[in-house]
Amino acid sequence: MSAESPRFRVSLIIVVYMLVVHALAASAFVLPWPPHALPVALTLYVAMGLGTTVGLHRLICHRAFECPRWVEYGLVTVAMLTGQGSPLLWAATHRIHHAKADTEGDVHSPERGLWYAHMGWILNEASTDDDAWRTWCKDLAGDRYYHWLLRFRLGPQVIAVLVLGLTLGWRTLPAYFFLPMVSWMQSTYAVNSVCHARAFGTRVHDTRDHSRNVWWVSVLALGEGWHNNHHAFPASARHGWVWWQVDVGWTFIRCLRAVGLARQVHLPTPNLR
Ligand SMILES: [Zn+2]
Ligand SMILES: [Zn+2]
């Protein structure tokens, strides 16, 4: 895959955005470390991660459980702090991935190179169709909030930056916000690249794709690294199926269920696909 290929059109806006947020995250290591930076950054990393793996992925892409609408919107809004498009685009891209994993139509398969699967496809404006949600997300198409997030996909991120900057100071933003944000983005990208690459992890289930279980991606991505389990049973709310398969996302869903905020929680069975 090369930049000259007709199927790779570099999106300058996204390239600039990526350079800016990664530079701001890196600047955290140069600027004076603000008070309690590590626990603040770690808390925000986990919050953004749970918003993504539990809200965007397990809930709205796969409907692995049901919850009150305010819980769904809360999780998805926190996920949007990581600048990963809008819920409609995210869900459409992900559902296409499951339908065509590691074949010609897969948006981010390592069959096109590990770097392409990791970040290249995001920089390629030809990789995704902005209207794909009309076909792949009919269940979400009537949601006015998700349509607002389609128009103003950076809205939650801009609001968070303004609130944090005005209350805690602009110089705290690299450590408090951009470092956990970019770290989480990279963890998410690793699920698409590492967890479909033959060089990593193991396969337990004979799925028709190349998905892998990779323990260290699961630690970083709060359970998402048990990706071969996930492709075997996409509708399962639980990705780590045995006690040693750490799955923080599943622990959070169990907490939601314990306080009555999650119900109809789907678990792997031979028929759950
Ligand atoms: Zn996959
Ligand atoms: Zn999935």
mmCIF file of C-alpha atoms and ligand atoms in Angstrom:
data_model
loop_
_atom_site.group_PDB
_atom_site.id
_atom_site.type_symbol
_atom_site.label_atom_id
_atom_site.label_comp_id
_atom_site.label_asym_id
_atom_site.label_seq_id
_atom_site.Cartn_x
_atom_site.Cartn_y
_atom_site.Cartn_z
ATOM 1 C CA MET A 1 0.000 0.000 0.000
ATOM 2 C CA SER A 2 1.470 3.345 -0.974
ATOM 3 C CA ALA A 3 0.325 6.936 -0.833
ATOM 4 C CA GLU A 4 0.181 6.929 -4.657
ATOM 5 C CA SER A 5 -2.293 4.070 -4.696
ATOM 6 C CA PRO A 6 -5.753 5.210 -5.795
ATOM 7 C CA ARG A 7 -7.080 3.464 -2.701
ATOM 8 C CA PHE A 8 -4.991 5.556 -0.314
ATOM 9 C CA ARG A 9 -5.972 9.194 -0.084
ATOM 10 C CA VAL A 10 -4.237 10.872 2.837
ATOM 11 C CA SER A 11 -6.589 12.927 4.971
ATOM 12 C CA LEU A 12 -4.574 16.037 5.818
ATOM 13 C CA ILE A 13 -7.026 17.082 8.518
ATOM 14 C CA ILE A 14 -6.619 13.761 10.340
ATOM 15 C CA VAL A 15 -2.825 13.780 9.892
ATOM 16 C CA VAL A 16 -2.631 17.251 11.464
ATOM 17 C CA TYR A 17 -5.011 16.218 14.258
ATOM 18 C CA MET A 18 -2.929 13.116 15.034
ATOM 19 C CA LEU A 19 0.333 15.075 15.016
ATOM 20 C CA VAL A 20 -1.098 17.731 17.345
ATOM 21 C CA VAL A 21 -2.598 15.350 19.939
ATOM 22 C CA HIS A 22 0.495 13.077 19.960
ATOM 23 C CA ALA A 23 2.794 16.121 20.319
ATOM 24 C CA LEU A 24 0.669 17.450 23.190
ATOM 25 C CA ALA A 25 0.802 14.028 24.902
ATOM 26 C CA ALA A 26 4.606 13.864 24.461
ATOM 27 C CA SER A 27 4.964 17.367 25.889
ATOM 28 C CA ALA A 28 3.764 15.969 29.251
ATOM 29 C CA PHE A 29 7.280 14.532 29.665
ATOM 30 C CA VAL A 30 8.925 17.903 29.043
ATOM 31 C CA LEU A 31 6.682 20.266 30.997
ATOM 32 C CA PRO A 32 6.675 20.336 34.828
ATOM 33 C CA TRP A 33 4.631 17.384 36.109
ATOM 34 C CA PRO A 34 1.361 18.758 37.640
ATOM 35 C CA PRO A 35 0.222 17.523 41.088
ATOM 36 C CA HIS A 36 -1.089 13.944 41.214
ATOM 37 C CA ALA A 37 -0.574 13.623 37.460
ATOM 38 C CA LEU A 38 -0.143 9.842 37.477
ATOM 39 C CA PRO A 39 -3.351 8.926 39.351
ATOM 40 C CA VAL A 40 -5.335 11.553 37.402
ATOM 41 C CA ALA A 41 -4.025 10.293 34.051
ATOM 42 C CA LEU A 42 -4.580 6.651 35.025
ATOM 43 C CA THR A 43 -8.150 7.372 36.156
ATOM 44 C CA LEU A 44 -8.943 9.170 32.909
ATOM 45 C CA TYR A 45 -7.312 6.367 30.886
ATOM 46 C CA VAL A 46 -9.521 3.755 32.564
ATOM 47 C CA ALA A 47 -12.627 5.958 32.193
ATOM 48 C CA MET A 48 -11.986 6.524 28.476
ATOM 49 C CA GLY A 49 -11.210 2.829 28.101
ATOM 50 C CA LEU A 50 -14.421 1.691 29.788
ATOM 51 C CA GLY A 51 -16.411 4.190 27.731
ATOM 52 C CA THR A 52 -14.941 2.644 24.596
ATOM 53 C CA THR A 53 -14.884 -1.081 25.374
ATOM 54 C CA VAL A 54 -18.117 -1.194 27.381
ATOM 55 C CA GLY A 55 -20.112 1.667 25.811
ATOM 56 C CA LEU A 56 -19.067 1.905 22.171
ATOM 57 C CA HIS A 57 -18.031 -1.701 21.579
ATOM 58 C CA ARG A 58 -19.913 -4.186 23.755
ATOM 59 C CA LEU A 59 -23.064 -2.089 24.190
ATOM 60 C CA ILE A 60 -23.889 -0.182 21.012
ATOM 61 C CA CYS A 61 -22.003 -2.300 18.426
ATOM 62 C CA HIS A 62 -22.962 -5.727 19.775
ATOM 63 C CA ARG A 63 -25.855 -5.080 22.210
ATOM 64 C CA ALA A 64 -24.176 -7.484 24.640
ATOM 65 C CA PHE A 65 -26.339 -6.117 27.468
ATOM 66 C CA GLU A 66 -29.092 -3.600 28.113
ATOM 67 C CA CYS A 67 -28.921 -0.521 30.330
ATOM 68 C CA PRO A 68 -30.761 2.757 30.937
ATOM 69 C CA ARG A 69 -30.317 5.301 28.151
ATOM 70 C CA TRP A 70 -28.492 7.742 30.455
ATOM 71 C CA VAL A 71 -25.868 5.087 31.222
ATOM 72 C CA GLU A 72 -25.395 4.396 27.488
ATOM 73 C CA TYR A 73 -25.061 8.104 26.663
ATOM 74 C CA GLY A 74 -22.676 8.617 29.594
ATOM 75 C CA LEU A 75 -20.369 5.789 28.492
ATOM 76 C CA VAL A 76 -20.428 6.817 24.829
ATOM 77 C CA THR A 77 -19.776 10.473 25.678
ATOM 78 C CA VAL A 78 -16.690 9.546 27.729
ATOM 79 C CA ALA A 79 -15.509 7.368 24.823
ATOM 80 C CA MET A 80 -15.848 10.377 22.506
ATOM 81 C CA LEU A 81 -13.143 12.146 24.557
ATOM 82 C CA THR A 82 -10.639 9.972 22.679
ATOM 83 C CA GLY A 83 -11.407 11.480 19.276
ATOM 84 C CA GLN A 84 -12.330 8.241 17.540
ATOM 85 C CA GLY A 85 -14.957 9.601 15.187
ATOM 86 C CA SER A 86 -18.646 9.413 16.045
ATOM 87 C CA PRO A 87 -20.605 6.460 17.489
ATOM 88 C CA LEU A 88 -22.401 5.921 14.153
ATOM 89 C CA LEU A 89 -19.144 5.801 12.170
ATOM 90 C CA TRP A 90 -17.374 3.708 14.840
ATOM 91 C CA ALA A 91 -20.200 1.148 14.982
ATOM 92 C CA ALA A 92 -20.489 0.947 11.171
ATOM 93 C CA THR A 93 -16.749 0.411 10.735
ATOM 94 C CA HIS A 94 -16.696 -2.210 13.481
ATOM 95 C CA ARG A 95 -19.708 -4.137 12.195
ATOM 96 C CA ILE A 96 -18.142 -4.206 8.713
ATOM 97 C CA HIS A 97 -14.953 -5.529 10.349
ATOM 98 C CA HIS A 98 -16.857 -8.418 11.936
ATOM 99 C CA ALA A 99 -18.718 -9.216 8.718
ATOM 100 C CA LYS A 100 -15.587 -9.176 6.518
ATOM 101 C CA ALA A 101 -12.680 -9.680 8.943
ATOM 102 C CA ASP A 102 -9.340 -10.189 7.180
ATOM 103 C CA THR A 103 -10.925 -10.256 3.731
ATOM 104 C CA GLU A 104 -10.963 -7.635 0.971
ATOM 105 C CA GLY A 105 -13.720 -5.562 2.559
ATOM 106 C CA ASP A 106 -12.136 -5.346 6.037
ATOM 107 C CA VAL A 107 -11.320 -1.723 6.829
ATOM 108 C CA HIS A 108 -8.301 -2.432 9.040
ATOM 109 C CA SER A 109 -6.867 -5.902 8.459
ATOM 110 C CA PRO A 110 -3.109 -6.544 8.930
ATOM 111 C CA GLU A 111 -3.338 -8.384 5.611
ATOM 112 C CA ARG A 112 -2.602 -4.883 4.272
ATOM 113 C CA GLY A 113 0.323 -4.439 6.658
ATOM 114 C CA LEU A 114 0.630 -4.075 10.424
ATOM 115 C CA TRP A 115 1.090 -0.288 10.245
ATOM 116 C CA TYR A 116 -1.919 0.079 7.954
ATOM 117 C CA ALA A 117 -4.076 -1.924 10.408
ATOM 118 C CA HIS A 118 -2.748 0.120 13.344
ATOM 119 C CA MET A 119 -3.069 3.708 12.114
ATOM 120 C CA GLY A 120 -2.720 3.829 8.335
ATOM 121 C CA TRP A 121 -6.387 3.153 7.667
ATOM 122 C CA ILE A 122 -7.361 6.088 9.908
ATOM 123 C CA LEU A 123 -5.199 8.451 7.847
ATOM 124 C CA ASN A 124 -6.717 7.083 4.630
ATOM 125 C CA GLU A 125 -9.934 8.920 3.873
ATOM 126 C CA ALA A 126 -10.714 6.315 1.195
ATOM 127 C CA SER A 127 -10.826 3.500 3.782
ATOM 128 C CA THR A 128 -14.248 4.307 5.191
ATOM 129 C CA ASP A 129 -17.597 5.417 3.808
ATOM 130 C CA ASP A 130 -19.162 8.262 5.834
ATOM 131 C CA ASP A 131 -22.632 6.957 4.947
ATOM 132 C CA ALA A 132 -21.982 3.317 5.883
ATOM 133 C CA TRP A 133 -24.019 3.779 9.081
ATOM 134 C CA ARG A 134 -27.171 4.058 6.934
ATOM 135 C CA THR A 135 -26.688 0.390 5.979
ATOM 136 C CA TRP A 136 -24.930 -1.033 9.013
ATOM 137 C CA CYS A 137 -26.469 0.902 11.928
ATOM 138 C CA LYS A 138 -30.190 1.059 11.207
ATOM 139 C CA ASP A 139 -30.860 0.365 14.900
ATOM 140 C CA LEU A 140 -28.981 3.560 15.861
ATOM 141 C CA ALA A 141 -30.070 5.718 12.929
ATOM 142 C CA GLY A 142 -33.035 7.287 14.738
ATOM 143 C CA ASP A 143 -31.018 8.490 17.735
ATOM 144 C CA ARG A 144 -30.831 12.295 17.798
ATOM 145 C CA TYR A 145 -27.846 12.430 20.175
ATOM 146 C CA TYR A 146 -25.788 10.170 17.940
ATOM 147 C CA HIS A 147 -26.699 12.366 14.978
ATOM 148 C CA TRP A 148 -25.493 15.388 16.942
ATOM 149 C CA LEU A 149 -22.231 13.537 17.624
ATOM 150 C CA LEU A 150 -21.988 12.782 13.888
ATOM 151 C CA ARG A 151 -22.045 16.530 13.135
ATOM 152 C CA PHE A 152 -19.971 17.625 16.120
ATOM 153 C CA ARG A 153 -17.764 14.587 16.696
ATOM 154 C CA LEU A 154 -15.100 16.591 18.530
ATOM 155 C CA GLY A 155 -17.722 18.328 20.694
ATOM 156 C CA PRO A 156 -17.186 16.343 23.936
ATOM 157 C CA GLN A 157 -13.397 16.584 23.514
ATOM 158 C CA VAL A 158 -13.418 20.365 22.975
ATOM 159 C CA ILE A 159 -15.718 20.874 25.976
ATOM 160 C CA ALA A 160 -13.490 18.685 28.210
ATOM 161 C CA VAL A 161 -10.339 20.563 27.150
ATOM 162 C CA LEU A 162 -11.973 23.939 27.829
ATOM 163 C CA VAL A 163 -13.327 22.881 31.223
ATOM 164 C CA LEU A 164 -10.019 21.325 32.341
ATOM 165 C CA GLY A 165 -7.943 24.198 30.960
ATOM 166 C CA LEU A 166 -10.071 26.919 32.552
ATOM 167 C CA THR A 167 -10.371 25.189 35.938
ATOM 168 C CA LEU A 168 -7.014 23.443 36.438
ATOM 169 C CA GLY A 169 -4.779 25.433 34.080
ATOM 170 C CA TRP A 170 -3.758 24.930 30.457
ATOM 171 C CA ARG A 171 -0.321 23.557 31.401
ATOM 172 C CA THR A 172 -1.922 20.567 33.136
ATOM 173 C CA LEU A 173 -3.652 19.424 29.927
ATOM 174 C CA PRO A 174 -0.766 17.357 28.448
ATOM 175 C CA ALA A 175 -0.415 15.154 31.549
ATOM 176 C CA TYR A 176 -4.022 15.182 32.743
ATOM 177 C CA PHE A 177 -5.768 14.797 29.391
ATOM 178 C CA PHE A 178 -3.690 14.258 26.242
ATOM 179 C CA LEU A 179 -1.357 11.590 27.678
ATOM 180 C CA PRO A 180 -4.180 9.232 28.764
ATOM 181 C CA MET A 181 -6.162 10.060 25.641
ATOM 182 C CA VAL A 182 -3.360 9.209 23.198
ATOM 183 C CA SER A 183 -2.335 6.168 25.265
ATOM 184 C CA TRP A 184 -5.870 4.828 25.045
ATOM 185 C CA MET A 185 -6.028 5.540 21.304
ATOM 186 C CA GLN A 186 -2.872 3.448 20.820
ATOM 187 C CA SER A 187 -4.276 0.616 22.944
ATOM 188 C CA THR A 188 -7.429 0.599 20.809
ATOM 189 C CA TYR A 189 -5.412 0.592 17.590
ATOM 190 C CA ALA A 190 -3.419 -2.411 18.884
ATOM 191 C CA VAL A 191 -6.631 -4.455 19.017
ATOM 192 C CA ASN A 192 -7.070 -3.940 15.265
ATOM 193 C CA SER A 193 -3.425 -4.553 14.376
ATOM 194 C CA VAL A 194 -1.749 -6.862 16.931
ATOM 195 C CA CYS A 195 -4.847 -8.971 17.642
ATOM 196 C CA HIS A 196 -5.205 -9.909 13.950
ATOM 197 C CA ALA A 197 -1.499 -10.419 13.215
ATOM 198 C CA ARG A 198 -0.095 -13.948 13.010
ATOM 199 C CA ALA A 199 3.084 -12.950 14.899
ATOM 200 C CA PHE A 200 1.254 -12.387 18.191
ATOM 201 C CA GLY A 201 -0.832 -14.304 20.706
ATOM 202 C CA THR A 202 -2.765 -17.512 20.315
ATOM 203 C CA ARG A 203 -5.890 -18.834 18.647
ATOM 204 C CA VAL A 204 -8.300 -20.925 20.703
ATOM 205 C CA HIS A 205 -11.312 -20.846 18.403
ATOM 206 C CA ASP A 206 -11.281 -21.776 14.746
ATOM 207 C CA THR A 207 -12.908 -18.574 13.522
ATOM 208 C CA ARG A 208 -12.936 -17.712 9.809
ATOM 209 C CA ASP A 209 -10.683 -14.655 10.461
ATOM 210 C CA HIS A 210 -7.157 -14.349 11.877
ATOM 211 C CA SER A 211 -8.144 -12.989 15.295
ATOM 212 C CA ARG A 212 -5.811 -13.735 18.216
ATOM 213 C CA ASN A 213 -5.928 -13.671 22.012
ATOM 214 C CA VAL A 214 -3.065 -11.407 23.164
ATOM 215 C CA TRP A 215 -2.746 -11.082 26.956
ATOM 216 C CA TRP A 216 -0.773 -7.835 27.054
ATOM 217 C CA VAL A 217 -3.220 -6.079 24.728
ATOM 218 C CA SER A 218 -5.978 -7.214 27.084
ATOM 219 C CA VAL A 219 -4.185 -5.637 30.038
ATOM 220 C CA LEU A 220 -3.731 -2.362 28.129
ATOM 221 C CA ALA A 221 -7.161 -2.374 26.466
ATOM 222 C CA LEU A 222 -9.192 -3.516 29.489
ATOM 223 C CA GLY A 223 -10.142 -6.945 28.096
ATOM 224 C CA GLU A 224 -10.274 -6.180 24.366
ATOM 225 C CA GLY A 225 -7.186 -8.294 23.704
ATOM 226 C CA TRP A 226 -9.129 -11.569 24.094
ATOM 227 C CA HIS A 227 -10.027 -10.893 20.523
ATOM 228 C CA ASN A 228 -10.229 -14.477 19.254
ATOM 229 C CA ASN A 229 -12.797 -15.142 22.015
ATOM 230 C CA HIS A 230 -14.630 -12.034 20.857
ATOM 231 C CA HIS A 231 -14.732 -13.044 17.197
ATOM 232 C CA ALA A 232 -15.972 -16.502 18.225
ATOM 233 C CA PHE A 233 -18.846 -15.011 20.213
ATOM 234 C CA PRO A 234 -19.234 -11.289 19.323
ATOM 235 C CA ALA A 235 -22.435 -10.776 21.313
ATOM 236 C CA SER A 236 -20.853 -11.882 24.612
ATOM 237 C CA ALA A 237 -20.437 -9.138 27.220
ATOM 238 C CA ARG A 238 -17.490 -11.103 28.605
ATOM 239 C CA HIS A 239 -14.308 -11.280 26.521
ATOM 240 C CA GLY A 240 -12.002 -13.002 29.032
ATOM 241 C CA TRP A 241 -13.676 -16.333 29.647
ATOM 242 C CA VAL A 242 -11.537 -17.873 32.385
ATOM 243 C CA TRP A 243 -10.297 -16.421 35.650
ATOM 244 C CA TRP A 244 -6.780 -15.593 34.446
ATOM 245 C CA GLN A 245 -8.026 -13.772 31.320
ATOM 246 C CA VAL A 246 -8.099 -10.280 32.827
ATOM 247 C CA ASP A 247 -11.118 -8.396 31.496
ATOM 248 C CA VAL A 248 -11.684 -5.089 33.291
ATOM 249 C CA GLY A 249 -14.568 -4.265 30.927
ATOM 250 C CA TRP A 250 -16.400 -7.395 32.059
ATOM 251 C CA THR A 251 -15.722 -6.560 35.733
ATOM 252 C CA PHE A 252 -17.306 -3.142 35.134
ATOM 253 C CA ILE A 253 -20.386 -4.703 33.474
ATOM 254 C CA ARG A 254 -20.741 -7.043 36.480
ATOM 255 C CA CYS A 255 -20.655 -3.985 38.765
ATOM 256 C CA LEU A 256 -23.352 -2.315 36.628
ATOM 257 C CA ARG A 257 -25.441 -5.491 36.847
ATOM 258 C CA ALA A 258 -24.935 -5.702 40.628
ATOM 259 C CA VAL A 259 -26.421 -2.210 41.114
ATOM 260 C CA GLY A 260 -29.263 -2.832 38.662
ATOM 261 C CA LEU A 261 -27.880 -0.782 35.755
ATOM 262 C CA ALA A 262 -27.218 -3.718 33.390
ATOM 263 C CA ARG A 263 -29.604 -6.502 32.439
ATOM 264 C CA GLN A 264 -29.992 -9.109 29.683
ATOM 265 C CA VAL A 265 -26.239 -9.634 29.900
ATOM 266 C CA HIS A 266 -25.219 -12.045 27.132
ATOM 267 C CA LEU A 267 -22.578 -14.676 27.842
ATOM 268 C CA PRO A 268 -20.903 -17.173 25.520
ATOM 269 C CA THR A 269 -22.941 -20.215 24.641
ATOM 270 C CA PRO A 270 -22.623 -22.494 21.607
ATOM 271 C CA ASN A 271 -25.533 -20.630 19.958
ATOM 272 C CA LEU A 272 -24.576 -17.033 20.776
ATOM 273 C CA ARG A 273 -23.127 -15.570 17.594
HETATM 274 ZN ZN ZN B 1 -11.291 -8.139 15.019
HETATM 275 ZN ZN ZN B 2 -16.622 -6.428 18.135
#
